[in-house]
Tab-separated table of C-alpha atoms in Angstrom:
chain	number	residue	atom	x	y	z
T	1	UNK	CA	101.880	23.351	37.830
T	2	UNK	CA	101.001	20.451	40.132
T	3	UNK	CA	97.212	20.703	40.316
T	4	UNK	CA	95.275	18.494	42.691
T	5	UNK	CA	91.974	16.882	41.718
T	6	UNK	CA	89.365	17.791	44.328
T	7	UNK	CA	87.701	14.390	43.985
T	8	UNK	CA	90.812	12.420	44.940
T	9	UNK	CA	89.781	12.367	48.587
T	10	UNK	CA	86.663	10.368	47.725
T	11	UNK	CA	87.545	8.260	44.727
T	12	UNK	CA	91.305	7.903	44.677
T	13	UNK	CA	93.396	8.186	41.537
T	14	UNK	CA	90.622	7.824	38.932
T	15	UNK	CA	91.715	10.907	37.008
T	16	UNK	CA	95.470	10.729	37.565
T	17	UNK	CA	97.071	10.034	34.219
T	18	UNK	CA	100.805	10.591	33.748
T	19	UNK	CA	102.903	10.670	30.613
T	20	UNK	CA	105.847	8.639	31.864
T	21	UNK	CA	104.904	6.689	34.989
T	22	UNK	CA	108.173	4.780	34.892
T	23	UNK	CA	110.250	7.937	35.495
T	24	UNK	CA	109.090	8.457	39.050
T	25	UNK	CA	109.307	6.530	42.231
T	26	UNK	CA	106.365	6.564	44.641
T	27	UNK	CA	106.324	9.791	46.576
T	28	UNK	CA	108.212	11.899	44.026
T	29	UNK	CA	106.821	15.085	42.511
T	30	UNK	CA	105.269	15.372	39.072
T	31	UNK	CA	108.449	16.846	37.517
T	32	UNK	CA	111.433	15.023	39.083
T	33	UNK	CA	114.941	16.392	38.700
T	34	UNK	CA	116.811	14.536	35.987
T	35	UNK	CA	120.278	13.238	36.886
T	36	UNK	CA	122.992	13.732	34.272
T	37	UNK	CA	123.877	10.580	32.330
T	38	UNK	CA	127.180	8.874	33.045
T	39	UNK	CA	130.146	10.262	31.127
T	40	UNK	CA	130.603	8.667	27.776
T	41	UNK	CA	126.954	7.794	27.218
T	42	UNK	CA	124.722	9.461	24.671
T	43	UNK	CA	122.023	11.782	25.986
T	44	UNK	CA	118.603	10.369	24.965
T	45	UNK	CA	116.216	12.488	22.960
T	46	UNK	CA	113.144	13.998	24.647
T	47	UNK	CA	110.072	11.705	24.816
T	48	UNK	CA	108.291	13.880	22.250
T	49	UNK	CA	110.886	12.895	19.619
T	50	UNK	CA	111.210	9.203	20.276
T	51	UNK	CA	110.472	6.837	23.152
T	52	UNK	CA	113.283	6.388	25.665
T	53	UNK	CA	114.834	2.944	25.838
T	54	UNK	CA	117.267	1.469	28.297
T	55	UNK	CA	119.845	-1.165	27.797
T	56	UNK	CA	119.802	-4.225	30.001
T	57	UNK	CA	121.520	-3.502	33.252
T	58	UNK	CA	121.115	0.285	32.979
T	59	UNK	CA	117.526	0.455	34.399
T	60	UNK	CA	117.521	2.461	37.585
T	61	UNK	CA	116.614	0.579	40.732
T	62	UNK	CA	113.699	2.901	41.562
T	63	UNK	CA	112.116	2.566	38.119
T	64	UNK	CA	109.130	0.161	38.302
T	65	UNK	CA	108.344	-2.133	35.440
T	66	UNK	CA	105.408	-0.867	33.362
T	67	UNK	CA	102.246	-2.914	33.674
T	68	UNK	CA	100.594	-4.467	30.632
T	69	UNK	CA	97.395	-2.674	29.710
T	70	UNK	CA	94.243	-4.419	30.920
T	71	UNK	CA	95.919	-6.734	33.462
T	72	UNK	CA	96.021	-6.711	37.215
T	73	UNK	CA	97.944	-4.286	39.367
T	74	UNK	CA	100.816	-5.135	41.674
T	75	UNK	CA	100.215	-4.038	45.265
T	76	UNK	CA	101.103	-7.227	47.038
T	77	UNK	CA	97.570	-8.631	46.773
T	78	UNK	CA	97.048	-12.352	46.650
T	79	UNK	CA	94.855	-14.178	44.177
T	80	UNK	CA	91.360	-12.656	44.039
T	81	UNK	CA	89.513	-15.685	42.712
T	82	UNK	CA	88.842	-17.322	46.137
T	83	UNK	CA	87.307	-14.087	47.473
T	84	UNK	CA	85.114	-13.824	44.380
T	85	UNK	CA	83.987	-17.407	44.907
T	86	UNK	CA	83.035	-16.604	48.481
T	87	UNK	CA	81.092	-13.585	47.266
T	88	UNK	CA	79.184	-15.688	44.789
T	89	UNK	CA	78.373	-18.244	47.469
T	90	UNK	CA	77.123	-15.460	49.724
T	91	UNK	CA	74.896	-14.121	46.966
T	92	UNK	CA	73.528	-17.601	46.340
T	93	UNK	CA	72.718	-18.082	50.010
T	94	UNK	CA	70.893	-14.748	50.038
T	95	UNK	CA	68.991	-15.025	46.762
T	96	UNK	CA	68.053	-18.707	46.509
T	97	UNK	CA	65.800	-18.600	49.617
T	98	UNK	CA	64.132	-15.463	48.234
T	99	UNK	CA	63.545	-17.133	44.877
T	100	UNK	CA	62.124	-20.220	46.584
T	101	UNK	CA	59.864	-18.030	48.739
T	102	UNK	CA	58.626	-16.227	45.622
T	103	UNK	CA	57.725	-19.474	43.870
T	104	UNK	CA	56.099	-20.855	47.031
T	105	UNK	CA	54.047	-17.681	47.427
T	106	UNK	CA	52.817	-17.886	43.838
T	107	UNK	CA	51.841	-21.538	44.285
T	108	UNK	CA	50.062	-20.813	47.562
T	109	UNK	CA	48.196	-17.718	46.356
T	110	UNK	CA	47.132	-18.992	42.927
T	111	UNK	CA	43.401	-19.879	42.841
T	112	UNK	CA	43.808	-23.568	42.048
T	113	UNK	CA	40.541	-25.269	41.070
T	114	UNK	CA	38.462	-22.099	41.318
T	115	UNK	CA	36.317	-20.897	38.461
T	116	UNK	CA	37.453	-17.641	36.866
T	117	UNK	CA	35.764	-14.601	38.398
T	118	UNK	CA	32.908	-13.165	36.354
T	119	UNK	CA	30.991	-9.936	36.582
T	120	UNK	CA	27.564	-10.112	38.199
T	121	UNK	CA	26.319	-7.698	35.558
T	122	UNK	CA	25.996	-8.982	31.993
T	123	UNK	CA	28.733	-7.479	29.890
T	124	UNK	CA	27.588	-8.723	26.493
T	125	UNK	CA	29.485	-10.403	23.697
T	126	UNK	CA	31.889	-8.217	21.664
T	127	UNK	CA	30.925	-7.909	17.987
T	128	UNK	CA	32.915	-5.999	15.364
T	129	UNK	CA	31.184	-3.657	12.942
T	130	UNK	CA	31.951	-0.873	10.451
T	131	UNK	CA	30.141	2.485	10.376
T	132	UNK	CA	28.759	3.128	6.873
T	133	UNK	CA	27.037	6.465	7.578
T	134	UNK	CA	25.900	8.876	10.280
T	135	UNK	CA	22.957	11.292	10.533
T	136	UNK	CA	22.424	13.958	13.206
T	137	UNK	CA	18.782	14.690	14.044
T	138	UNK	CA	16.094	14.413	16.679
T	139	UNK	CA	16.075	11.471	19.049
T	140	UNK	CA	13.343	9.228	17.608
T	141	UNK	CA	12.577	5.604	18.224
T	142	UNK	CA	12.288	3.123	15.381
T	143	UNK	CA	9.234	4.070	13.251
T	144	UNK	CA	8.699	7.506	14.819
T	145	UNK	CA	8.458	10.661	12.700
T	146	UNK	CA	9.219	14.221	13.793
T	147	UNK	CA	6.213	16.550	13.422
T	148	UNK	CA	6.923	20.270	13.526
T	149	UNK	CA	9.978	21.874	15.055
T	150	UNK	CA	11.722	20.110	17.947
T	151	UNK	CA	11.631	21.798	21.373
T	152	UNK	CA	14.457	24.352	21.912
T	153	UNK	CA	15.942	22.358	24.795
T	154	UNK	CA	15.766	19.016	23.007
T	155	UNK	CA	19.125	17.248	22.635
T	156	UNK	CA	20.006	15.925	19.192
T	157	UNK	CA	20.917	12.308	18.546
T	158	UNK	CA	23.440	10.624	16.272
T	159	UNK	CA	22.053	7.818	14.159
T	160	UNK	CA	24.764	5.474	12.935
T	161	UNK	CA	24.319	2.973	10.138
T	162	UNK	CA	26.575	-0.027	10.579
T	163	UNK	CA	27.442	-3.336	8.963
T	164	UNK	CA	28.461	-6.144	11.322
T	165	UNK	CA	31.610	-7.965	10.277
T	166	UNK	CA	31.366	-10.924	12.687
T	167	UNK	CA	29.068	-12.373	15.293
T	168	UNK	CA	25.587	-13.916	14.875
T	169	UNK	CA	24.495	-11.332	12.282
T	170	UNK	CA	27.676	-10.985	10.260
T	171	UNK	CA	27.147	-9.010	7.065
T	172	UNK	CA	23.768	-7.589	8.095
T	173	UNK	CA	23.061	-3.848	8.375
T	174	UNK	CA	22.190	-2.212	11.681
T	175	UNK	CA	21.002	1.242	12.706
T	176	UNK	CA	21.694	2.575	16.203
T	177	UNK	CA	20.765	5.950	17.718
T	178	UNK	CA	22.759	7.617	20.492
T	179	UNK	CA	22.044	10.933	22.252
T	180	UNK	CA	24.816	13.443	21.655
T	181	UNK	CA	26.394	14.265	25.017
T	182	UNK	CA	29.754	15.888	25.812
T	183	UNK	CA	31.018	12.411	26.777
T	184	UNK	CA	29.641	10.680	23.673
T	185	UNK	CA	32.314	9.569	21.157
T	186	UNK	CA	31.970	11.026	17.685
T	187	UNK	CA	31.573	8.315	15.052
T	188	UNK	CA	31.983	8.859	11.318
T	189	UNK	CA	31.632	6.779	8.172
T	190	UNK	CA	34.450	4.286	7.850
T	191	UNK	CA	35.093	3.929	11.582
T	192	UNK	CA	35.580	0.392	12.850
T	193	UNK	CA	33.730	-0.050	16.137
T	194	UNK	CA	32.975	-2.699	18.740
T	195	UNK	CA	29.370	-3.541	19.622
T	196	UNK	CA	28.059	-5.311	22.695
T	197	UNK	CA	25.526	-8.067	21.914
T	198	UNK	CA	23.253	-9.021	24.834
T	199	UNK	CA	22.100	-12.317	23.355
T	200	UNK	CA	18.640	-11.170	22.213
T	201	UNK	CA	17.059	-11.076	18.781
T	202	UNK	CA	19.670	-10.149	16.203
T	203	UNK	CA	17.031	-8.350	14.174
T	204	UNK	CA	16.256	-6.002	17.075
T	205	UNK	CA	18.646	-3.018	17.274
T	206	UNK	CA	18.102	-2.947	21.042
T	207	UNK	CA	20.157	-6.145	21.272
T	208	UNK	CA	23.274	-4.185	20.311
T	209	UNK	CA	25.118	-1.212	21.738
T	210	UNK	CA	28.180	0.672	20.549
T	211	UNK	CA	30.844	0.491	23.234
T	212	UNK	CA	34.177	1.463	21.685
T	213	UNK	CA	36.447	1.776	18.667
T	214	UNK	CA	38.540	-1.060	17.283
T	215	UNK	CA	42.185	-0.322	18.108
T	216	UNK	CA	43.948	-3.591	17.356
T	217	UNK	CA	45.764	-2.544	14.180
T	218	UNK	CA	47.378	0.706	15.409
T	219	UNK	CA	48.351	-0.902	18.698
T	220	UNK	CA	50.018	-3.798	16.889
T	221	UNK	CA	51.875	-1.389	14.619
T	222	UNK	CA	53.107	0.628	17.575
T	223	UNK	CA	54.169	-2.547	19.389
T	224	UNK	CA	56.070	-3.669	16.291
T	225	UNK	CA	57.800	-0.293	16.018
T	226	UNK	CA	58.764	-0.464	19.687
T	227	UNK	CA	60.134	-4.004	19.330
T	228	UNK	CA	62.107	-3.025	16.223
T	229	UNK	CA	63.671	-0.014	17.988
T	230	UNK	CA	64.657	-2.114	21.005
T	231	UNK	CA	66.213	-4.873	18.880
T	232	UNK	CA	68.085	-2.467	16.583
T	233	UNK	CA	69.659	-0.648	19.529
T	234	UNK	CA	70.003	-3.487	22.034
T	235	UNK	CA	70.515	-6.414	19.621
T	236	UNK	CA	70.567	-9.691	21.554
T	237	UNK	CA	70.186	-7.939	24.886
T	238	UNK	CA	67.243	-5.992	23.454
T	239	UNK	CA	65.657	-9.249	22.318
T	240	UNK	CA	66.159	-10.669	25.809
T	241	UNK	CA	64.536	-7.533	27.262
T	242	UNK	CA	61.494	-8.006	25.015
T	243	UNK	CA	61.177	-11.637	26.090
T	244	UNK	CA	61.422	-10.538	29.731
T	245	UNK	CA	58.728	-7.932	29.107
T	246	UNK	CA	56.437	-10.573	27.636
T	247	UNK	CA	57.008	-12.854	30.615
T	248	UNK	CA	56.237	-9.963	32.966
T	249	UNK	CA	52.883	-9.460	31.266
T	250	UNK	CA	52.213	-13.183	31.597
T	251	UNK	CA	52.871	-12.995	35.349
T	252	UNK	CA	50.413	-10.101	35.626
T	253	UNK	CA	47.747	-11.707	33.435
T	254	UNK	CA	48.026	-15.317	34.606
T	255	UNK	CA	48.852	-14.859	38.289
T	256	UNK	CA	48.306	-11.362	39.701
T	257	UNK	CA	44.892	-10.624	38.198
T	258	UNK	CA	43.259	-14.065	38.772
T	259	UNK	CA	44.578	-14.276	42.330
T	260	UNK	CA	43.277	-10.841	43.323
T	261	UNK	CA	39.902	-11.465	41.663
T	262	UNK	CA	39.651	-14.760	43.559
T	263	UNK	CA	39.822	-12.869	46.865
T	264	UNK	CA	43.489	-13.294	47.837
T	265	UNK	CA	45.330	-10.477	49.600
T	266	UNK	CA	46.263	-7.949	46.888
T	267	UNK	CA	49.436	-6.881	48.717
T	268	UNK	CA	50.750	-10.434	49.126
T	269	UNK	CA	49.910	-11.221	45.521
T	270	UNK	CA	51.696	-8.073	44.363
T	271	UNK	CA	54.799	-8.911	46.410
T	272	UNK	CA	54.980	-12.436	44.983
T	273	UNK	CA	54.295	-11.213	41.457
T	274	UNK	CA	56.822	-8.378	41.711
T	275	UNK	CA	59.430	-10.838	42.991
T	276	UNK	CA	58.846	-13.148	40.039
T	277	UNK	CA	59.009	-10.262	37.564
T	278	UNK	CA	62.184	-8.973	39.204
T	279	UNK	CA	64.026	-12.287	39.000
T	280	UNK	CA	62.897	-13.087	35.457
T	281	UNK	CA	63.410	-9.620	33.962
T	282	UNK	CA	66.802	-8.844	35.500
T	283	UNK	CA	68.476	-12.219	35.047
T	284	UNK	CA	67.087	-12.797	31.572
T	285	UNK	CA	68.053	-9.321	30.367
T	286	UNK	CA	71.417	-8.856	32.099
T	287	UNK	CA	72.600	-12.420	32.611
T	288	UNK	CA	73.306	-14.601	35.616
T	289	UNK	CA	76.186	-12.777	37.313
T	290	UNK	CA	77.237	-11.158	40.563
T	291	UNK	CA	76.487	-7.762	39.055
T	292	UNK	CA	72.874	-8.709	38.327
T	293	UNK	CA	72.497	-10.330	41.734
T	294	UNK	CA	73.495	-7.064	43.406
T	295	UNK	CA	70.817	-5.234	41.390
T	296	UNK	CA	68.254	-7.849	42.469
T	297	UNK	CA	69.161	-7.386	46.137
T	298	UNK	CA	68.992	-3.590	45.863
T	299	UNK	CA	65.605	-3.783	44.154
T	300	UNK	CA	64.261	-6.153	46.794
T	301	UNK	CA	65.377	-3.976	49.715
T	302	UNK	CA	63.832	-0.896	48.102
T	303	UNK	CA	60.547	-2.692	47.376
T	304	UNK	CA	60.279	-3.749	51.013
T	305	UNK	CA	60.865	-0.154	52.105
T	306	UNK	CA	58.220	1.128	49.670
T	307	UNK	CA	55.690	-1.445	50.871
T	308	UNK	CA	56.297	-0.614	54.544
T	309	UNK	CA	56.073	3.155	54.018
T	310	UNK	CA	52.937	2.819	51.902
T	311	UNK	CA	51.222	0.664	54.506
T	312	UNK	CA	52.137	3.000	57.379
T	313	UNK	CA	51.124	6.255	55.731
T	314	UNK	CA	48.023	4.951	53.996
T	315	UNK	CA	46.778	3.838	57.407
T	316	UNK	CA	47.861	7.108	59.040
T	317	UNK	CA	46.067	9.109	56.331
T	318	UNK	CA	42.949	6.892	56.636
T	319	UNK	CA	43.037	6.008	52.962
T	320	UNK	CA	40.341	3.492	52.088
T	321	UNK	CA	41.330	2.846	48.483
T	322	UNK	CA	37.693	3.190	47.445
T	323	UNK	CA	38.066	5.405	44.408
T	324	UNK	CA	35.678	5.249	41.438
T	325	UNK	CA	37.509	2.401	39.685
T	326	UNK	CA	37.708	0.251	42.823
T	327	UNK	CA	34.062	0.877	43.646
T	328	UNK	CA	33.087	-0.179	40.126
T	329	UNK	CA	35.230	-3.308	40.471
T	330	UNK	CA	33.573	-4.269	43.754
T	331	UNK	CA	30.146	-3.726	42.224
T	332	UNK	CA	31.005	-5.949	39.255
T	333	UNK	CA	32.457	-8.718	41.413
T	334	UNK	CA	29.542	-8.802	43.810
T	335	UNK	CA	31.814	-9.300	46.832
T	336	UNK	CA	34.253	-7.227	48.828
T	337	UNK	CA	37.893	-6.608	47.974
T	338	UNK	CA	40.680	-5.344	50.229
T	339	UNK	CA	40.627	-1.865	48.705
T	340	UNK	CA	43.557	-0.554	50.732
T	341	UNK	CA	45.562	-3.656	49.886
T	342	UNK	CA	44.747	-3.048	46.234
T	343	UNK	CA	46.142	0.467	46.604
T	344	UNK	CA	49.356	-0.861	48.152
T	345	UNK	CA	49.671	-3.495	45.458
T	346	UNK	CA	49.515	-0.788	42.821
T	347	UNK	CA	52.261	1.147	44.586
T	348	UNK	CA	54.593	-1.880	44.691
T	349	UNK	CA	54.054	-2.921	41.075
T	350	UNK	CA	54.191	0.673	39.811
T	351	UNK	CA	57.552	1.363	41.460
T	352	UNK	CA	59.158	-1.887	40.279
T	353	UNK	CA	60.003	-0.672	36.783
T	354	UNK	CA	61.736	2.491	37.961
T	355	UNK	CA	63.642	0.594	40.658
T	356	UNK	CA	64.991	-1.873	38.100
T	357	UNK	CA	66.379	1.023	36.093
T	358	UNK	CA	68.036	2.654	39.115
T	359	UNK	CA	69.589	-0.484	40.593
T	360	UNK	CA	70.924	-1.825	37.291
T	361	UNK	CA	72.420	1.553	36.400
T	362	UNK	CA	74.119	1.948	39.773
T	363	UNK	CA	75.541	-1.549	39.709
T	364	UNK	CA	76.869	-1.133	36.181
T	365	UNK	CA	78.445	2.218	37.078
T	366	UNK	CA	80.350	0.718	40.031
T	367	UNK	CA	81.551	-2.229	37.961
T	368	UNK	CA	82.782	0.049	35.182
T	369	UNK	CA	84.614	2.251	37.677
T	370	UNK	CA	86.391	-0.814	39.074
T	371	UNK	CA	87.228	-2.003	35.574
T	372	UNK	CA	88.665	1.417	34.680
T	373	UNK	CA	90.831	1.522	37.812
T	374	UNK	CA	91.339	-1.809	39.605
T	375	UNK	CA	93.247	-0.009	42.370
T	376	UNK	CA	90.063	1.502	43.814
T	377	UNK	CA	88.822	0.145	47.121
T	378	UNK	CA	85.195	-0.189	48.106
T	379	UNK	CA	85.099	3.237	49.768
T	380	UNK	CA	86.353	4.983	46.637
T	381	UNK	CA	83.942	2.975	44.475
T	382	UNK	CA	81.068	3.890	46.783
T	383	UNK	CA	81.932	7.593	46.695
T	384	UNK	CA	82.175	7.729	42.913
T	385	UNK	CA	79.064	5.619	42.398
T	386	UNK	CA	77.072	7.745	44.813
T	387	UNK	CA	77.900	10.887	42.859
T	388	UNK	CA	76.592	9.209	39.723
T	389	UNK	CA	73.498	8.147	41.636
T	390	UNK	CA	72.719	11.684	42.774
T	391	UNK	CA	72.287	12.726	39.152
T	392	UNK	CA	70.268	9.634	38.331
T	393	UNK	CA	67.919	9.790	41.286
T	394	UNK	CA	66.691	13.282	40.424
T	395	UNK	CA	65.536	12.255	36.969
T	396	UNK	CA	64.113	8.949	38.233
T	397	UNK	CA	61.997	10.624	40.919
T	398	UNK	CA	60.756	13.167	38.406
T	399	UNK	CA	59.827	10.311	36.064
T	400	UNK	CA	57.775	8.613	38.771
T	401	UNK	CA	56.029	11.832	39.796
T	402	UNK	CA	55.142	12.746	36.213
T	403	UNK	CA	53.904	9.215	35.513
T	404	UNK	CA	51.493	9.321	38.450
T	405	UNK	CA	50.464	12.906	37.724
T	406	UNK	CA	49.728	12.037	34.110
T	407	UNK	CA	47.636	9.030	35.114
T	408	UNK	CA	45.717	11.125	37.658
T	409	UNK	CA	45.283	14.186	35.418
T	410	UNK	CA	41.490	13.785	34.949
T	411	UNK	CA	41.115	13.376	38.710
T	412	UNK	CA	43.193	16.493	39.311
T	413	UNK	CA	41.119	18.497	36.843
T	414	UNK	CA	37.836	17.246	38.254
T	415	UNK	CA	38.851	17.940	41.842
T	416	UNK	CA	40.102	21.428	41.025
T	417	UNK	CA	36.607	22.356	39.804
T	418	UNK	CA	35.243	22.127	43.338
T	419	UNK	CA	36.821	25.447	44.324
T	420	UNK	CA	37.310	24.393	47.954
T	421	UNK	CA	40.984	25.328	48.254
T	422	UNK	CA	44.286	23.601	47.686
T	423	UNK	CA	44.395	21.957	51.113
T	424	UNK	CA	41.035	20.272	50.672
T	425	UNK	CA	41.938	19.208	47.132
T	426	UNK	CA	45.186	17.569	48.266
T	427	UNK	CA	43.388	15.862	51.136
T	428	UNK	CA	40.727	14.305	48.909
T	429	UNK	CA	40.797	10.509	48.678
T	430	UNK	CA	41.741	10.317	45.010
T	431	UNK	CA	44.504	12.919	45.267
T	432	UNK	CA	45.869	11.668	48.596
T	433	UNK	CA	46.239	8.201	47.097
T	434	UNK	CA	48.413	9.544	44.310
T	435	UNK	CA	50.475	11.541	46.817
T	436	UNK	CA	51.169	8.411	48.880
T	437	UNK	CA	52.026	6.456	45.715
T	438	UNK	CA	54.419	9.138	44.516
T	439	UNK	CA	56.185	9.950	47.773
T	440	UNK	CA	56.515	6.358	49.023
T	441	UNK	CA	57.849	5.287	45.643
T	442	UNK	CA	60.229	8.236	45.532
T	443	UNK	CA	61.632	7.423	48.988
T	444	UNK	CA	62.261	3.885	47.810
T	445	UNK	CA	64.041	5.134	44.696
T	446	UNK	CA	66.217	7.495	46.748
T	447	UNK	CA	67.091	4.683	49.159
T	448	UNK	CA	67.890	2.331	46.291
T	449	UNK	CA	70.878	4.444	45.256
T	450	UNK	CA	73.035	4.185	48.429
T	451	UNK	CA	71.871	0.642	49.217
T	452	UNK	CA	72.673	-0.715	45.761
T	453	UNK	CA	75.877	1.320	45.479
T	454	UNK	CA	77.348	0.081	48.755
T	455	UNK	CA	76.460	-3.539	47.906
T	456	UNK	CA	78.003	-3.159	44.464
T	457	UNK	CA	81.129	-1.491	45.863
T	458	UNK	CA	81.686	-4.202	48.470
T	459	UNK	CA	81.325	-6.996	45.928
T	460	UNK	CA	83.012	-5.391	42.923
T	461	UNK	CA	86.084	-4.517	44.991
T	462	UNK	CA	86.539	-8.242	45.682
T	463	UNK	CA	86.056	-9.390	42.124
T	464	UNK	CA	89.131	-10.455	40.139
T	465	UNK	CA	89.852	-8.088	37.284
T	466	UNK	CA	89.514	-10.766	34.625
T	467	UNK	CA	85.910	-11.440	35.720
T	468	UNK	CA	84.763	-7.791	35.621
């Protein structure tokens, strides 16, 4: 039965595979009527028994010559290399000014000659120590003794005995007492902790304060496991991805953070930093090619859309950006910060990683479709790539939403305790910020699929097959 593929209208003959393409002329049906062989010739066996051969001079005029596997197709097209060269020149003219603008923005926004920003409140010097023992009892100062039974409403305290392993009193014992609150960490013997030393007398326990656990070793082990998994699966490309990841962290640590702390516009700093991360990560991981350049352009267009939507709706919703973390930052700096700009900067940087995934995947899908069937035009490539993108965009948006929801989970729990109703909860500053982050980023991800797919289809359809 001659069954028709319902996707042929959009993508062309991707799924049309025939057993003997040389037996039909264009326009004939799937099962053409066989003409009897000339008298005196031997009837060939069916194709299932042995392949049919033809002697020179006996090939029918309508029988096309089979194409070698993996080479170009014959539809009267001219050489494709000049068009590909023009495409590459076009990409260069589009991307080189953007790269130059990114570098110029980083140079202009970097706080050259300025001292690093410091907190106006003394933070203390970190000192490592090991807990040797803990005792739960009444809250007593050094030298005090409990007489009689403690009051019924008295809160107990945890007295920790420690030995400092570095700092000005390395090797000396120390005893610190902390009231036991619901928010107080529980320390036990053998725990490795970090103390804050305020610079006072090392013999006075008041000069020290327990601030946190030491987490260096497990974090390093996890980072090593992650790097090993990436290299084993990705090999050289995985190693390139790890190098790109390290360079991205350097951009954040050496440019984005110092520039924002020095008082520069957080949104402009985030745009310049995101541009640098985008160029470095994509080209280093996926190579310098037209395919990667298309992914860069799609990412850039989507980032601009996310930034514009975030700015418009954060202003329309009267978001100030002054959540607890930003207020604490402003108090530590001692001067004002563009809180709304800091919110927008977080939206741009947070959406960058998901956009890279979407644009690279879409571009690769279009290129592979063209490689599988060089006969496809840009419209067919766009239709097939868009269907792939519809599946991808659903999971990508869900990833972004869950990432923001997970980060804001304590805020969601705290706000839900107010009991003022769902509308008031969603309209609260902390929750509304996360809603703008999520929805603006999701719109950018959705837009990245058709934008990147149409760019990839237009360029891949003009690439010579040997360069795919």
